[in-house]
Amino acid sequence: MSKHQLSIGTEQNEKDLQLDQLLAEYRTQKGALIPVLQKAQDIYGYLPENALQKIAQELKIPLSKIYGVVTFYAQFHLKPRGKYVIRVCQGTACHVRGGSAIVQEIQDLLQIKDGETTPDLKFTLESVACLGACGLAPVMMINDDTHGRLTKDAVAKILAQYE
Ligand code: FES
């Protein structure tokens, strides 16, 4: 096993331990499911299947019910997400000003589709409705940074700022 794999393994164990602690804390509480899912997602960055199985077991809630909750709320993610989440606005103002060309450019540059994550887990692309900065249309956010008045040509340079 390489050093890299070893460190990933250790990191994974630490996360599993954190989940155990979390479940120990919430096991007896009523209405714990949503906060536990939120905190578990903070630990892993998403909700891996084995974590959901453990949550089901410890909180004594059927796994199918947990999947129902996770798929209902947009805040929960069943797949790993990138270090940087790009949210490109497809609201009316942005759409009118060329928002779809921006999404297309990002898809071409990163070779992923809307909702997908690059294989190196660097970027996740999501198109969203109005980001509340219509005056800056077309707009995208990368994590907490807002980038407005975008042009197709500016996109590559902006992405390159994120390492
Ligand atoms: S429509 Fe894009 S920010 Fe409002």
Short mmCIF file of C-alpha atoms and ligand atoms in Angstrom, two decimals:
data_model
loop_
_atom_site.label_atom_id
_atom_site.label_comp_id
_atom_site.label_asym_id
_atom_site.label_seq_id
_atom_site.Cartn_x
_atom_site.Cartn_y
_atom_site.Cartn_z
CA MET A 1 0.00 0.00 0.00
CA SER A 2 1.43 3.43 -0.92
CA LYS A 3 1.94 6.26 1.53
CA HIS A 4 -0.87 8.14 -0.19
CA GLN A 5 -3.28 5.22 0.20
CA LEU A 6 -2.23 4.89 3.81
CA SER A 7 -2.98 8.52 4.55
CA ILE A 8 -6.36 8.23 2.83
CA GLY A 9 -7.07 5.17 4.99
CA THR A 10 -6.18 7.02 8.19
CA GLU A 11 -8.26 9.99 7.19
CA GLN A 12 -11.17 7.64 6.54
CA ASN A 13 -10.79 6.02 9.97
CA GLU A 14 -10.76 9.43 11.62
CA LYS A 15 -13.96 10.34 9.84
CA ASP A 16 -15.57 7.06 10.86
CA LEU A 17 -14.55 7.75 14.45
CA GLN A 18 -16.09 11.20 14.29
CA LEU A 19 -19.29 9.64 13.02
CA ASP A 20 -19.26 7.15 15.90
CA GLN A 21 -18.90 10.02 18.37
CA LEU A 22 -21.69 11.91 16.69
CA LEU A 23 -24.01 8.92 16.85
CA ALA A 24 -23.13 8.29 20.48
CA GLU A 25 -24.19 11.85 21.20
CA TYR A 26 -27.47 11.70 19.27
CA ARG A 27 -28.48 8.06 19.67
CA THR A 28 -31.11 8.69 22.31
CA GLN A 29 -32.41 12.01 21.02
CA LYS A 30 -35.69 12.33 19.21
CA GLY A 31 -35.74 14.10 15.84
CA ALA A 32 -32.00 13.51 15.50
CA LEU A 33 -32.01 12.38 11.89
CA ILE A 34 -31.66 15.73 10.09
CA PRO A 35 -28.97 17.16 12.40
CA VAL A 36 -27.09 13.86 12.26
CA LEU A 37 -27.23 13.83 8.46
CA GLN A 38 -26.03 17.45 8.33
CA LYS A 39 -23.14 16.77 10.67
CA ALA A 40 -22.24 13.52 8.92
CA GLN A 41 -22.11 15.44 5.65
CA ASP A 42 -19.81 18.00 7.28
CA ILE A 43 -17.51 15.14 8.27
CA TYR A 44 -17.34 13.35 4.91
CA GLY A 45 -18.20 16.18 2.52
CA TYR A 46 -21.11 14.02 1.33
CA LEU A 47 -23.13 11.09 2.64
CA PRO A 48 -21.41 7.82 1.82
CA GLU A 49 -23.53 4.68 1.80
CA ASN A 50 -21.71 3.04 4.71
CA ALA A 51 -22.29 6.14 6.84
CA LEU A 52 -26.01 6.03 6.04
CA GLN A 53 -26.11 2.35 6.97
CA LYS A 54 -24.47 3.11 10.30
CA ILE A 55 -26.87 5.99 10.95
CA ALA A 56 -29.83 3.71 10.16
CA GLN A 57 -28.53 1.07 12.55
CA GLU A 58 -27.72 3.41 15.42
CA LEU A 59 -30.81 5.60 15.23
CA LYS A 60 -32.98 2.57 14.48
CA ILE A 61 -34.49 4.17 11.41
CA PRO A 62 -35.04 2.11 8.24
CA LEU A 63 -32.40 2.83 5.59
CA SER A 64 -35.15 3.36 3.01
CA LYS A 65 -36.59 6.17 5.11
CA ILE A 66 -33.17 7.78 5.42
CA TYR A 67 -32.71 7.64 1.64
CA GLY A 68 -36.13 9.23 1.29
CA VAL A 69 -35.04 12.16 3.47
CA VAL A 70 -31.63 12.51 1.81
CA THR A 71 -33.06 12.58 -1.69
CA PHE A 72 -35.84 14.98 -0.69
CA TYR A 73 -33.57 17.75 0.59
CA ALA A 74 -31.27 19.45 -1.92
CA GLN A 75 -28.73 20.15 0.84
CA PHE A 76 -27.76 16.46 1.03
CA HIS A 77 -25.38 14.81 -1.40
CA LEU A 78 -24.90 11.13 -2.03
CA LYS A 79 -21.81 11.55 -4.17
CA PRO A 80 -18.45 13.16 -3.36
CA ARG A 81 -18.28 16.83 -4.22
CA GLY A 82 -15.40 18.90 -5.47
CA LYS A 83 -13.19 21.11 -3.33
CA TYR A 84 -14.73 23.97 -5.29
CA VAL A 85 -18.42 24.02 -6.08
CA ILE A 86 -19.21 26.16 -9.11
CA ARG A 87 -22.78 27.39 -9.12
CA VAL A 88 -23.70 28.99 -12.40
CA CYS A 89 -26.86 31.02 -12.44
CA GLN A 90 -29.49 30.07 -14.97
CA GLY A 91 -32.09 32.52 -13.67
CA THR A 92 -33.88 34.76 -16.15
CA ALA A 93 -31.53 37.76 -16.02
CA CYS A 94 -28.46 35.55 -16.36
CA HIS A 95 -30.05 33.40 -19.03
CA VAL A 96 -30.92 36.45 -21.12
CA ARG A 97 -27.34 37.65 -20.84
CA GLY A 98 -25.74 34.43 -21.97
CA GLY A 99 -25.68 32.26 -18.85
CA SER A 100 -26.06 29.07 -20.87
CA ALA A 101 -22.92 29.83 -22.88
CA ILE A 102 -21.07 30.14 -19.56
CA VAL A 103 -22.30 26.72 -18.40
CA GLN A 104 -21.34 25.26 -21.76
CA GLU A 105 -17.86 26.76 -21.53
CA ILE A 106 -17.32 25.32 -18.06
CA GLN A 107 -18.57 21.92 -19.20
CA ASP A 108 -16.14 22.01 -22.12
CA LEU A 109 -13.19 23.15 -20.00
CA LEU A 110 -13.73 20.68 -17.18
CA GLN A 111 -15.20 17.88 -19.28
CA ILE A 112 -18.09 17.39 -16.89
CA LYS A 113 -21.82 17.91 -17.15
CA ASP A 114 -24.13 19.84 -14.91
CA GLY A 115 -24.30 18.14 -11.50
CA GLU A 116 -21.02 16.27 -11.98
CA THR A 117 -17.66 16.44 -10.26
CA THR A 118 -14.24 16.24 -11.92
CA PRO A 119 -12.47 12.91 -11.29
CA ASP A 120 -9.76 14.70 -9.24
CA LEU A 121 -12.56 16.02 -6.96
CA LYS A 122 -11.51 19.59 -7.63
CA PHE A 123 -14.66 21.05 -9.16
CA THR A 124 -18.37 20.29 -8.97
CA LEU A 125 -20.63 22.06 -11.45
CA GLU A 126 -24.19 22.98 -10.58
CA SER A 127 -26.54 25.24 -12.44
CA VAL A 128 -28.88 27.05 -10.11
CA ALA A 129 -31.73 29.53 -10.17
CA CYS A 130 -31.19 33.21 -9.32
CA LEU A 131 -28.18 33.85 -7.09
CA GLY A 132 -29.58 37.23 -6.10
CA ALA A 133 -27.00 39.28 -7.98
CA CYS A 134 -28.95 39.87 -11.19
CA GLY A 135 -27.30 43.29 -11.71
CA LEU A 136 -24.07 41.39 -12.30
CA ALA A 137 -25.58 38.92 -14.79
CA PRO A 138 -24.36 36.53 -15.94
CA VAL A 139 -23.10 35.34 -12.58
CA MET A 140 -21.45 32.31 -11.07
CA MET A 141 -20.25 31.55 -7.58
CA ILE A 142 -17.25 29.41 -6.77
CA ASN A 143 -17.71 28.39 -3.15
CA ASP A 144 -18.32 31.79 -1.51
CA ASP A 145 -16.80 33.96 -4.26
CA THR A 146 -19.13 35.75 -6.64
CA HIS A 147 -17.98 36.29 -10.22
CA GLY A 148 -20.19 38.59 -12.26
CA ARG A 149 -20.47 40.13 -15.73
CA LEU A 150 -18.99 36.95 -17.05
CA THR A 151 -17.91 36.39 -20.58
CA LYS A 152 -17.19 33.04 -22.09
CA ASP A 153 -13.55 34.03 -22.57
CA ALA A 154 -13.08 35.02 -18.92
CA VAL A 155 -14.11 31.64 -17.54
CA ALA A 156 -10.83 29.74 -18.05
CA LYS A 157 -8.84 32.48 -16.31
CA ILE A 158 -11.20 32.49 -13.35
CA LEU A 159 -11.08 28.71 -12.97
CA ALA A 160 -7.28 28.83 -13.09
CA GLN A 161 -7.29 30.94 -9.92
CA TYR A 162 -8.57 27.94 -7.97
CA GLU A 163 -5.87 25.43 -7.14
S1 FES B 1 -30.89 35.72 -12.49
FE1 FES B 1 -28.80 35.31 -12.16
S2 FES B 1 -28.37 36.33 -10.34
FE2 FES B 1 -30.46 36.66 -10.63
#
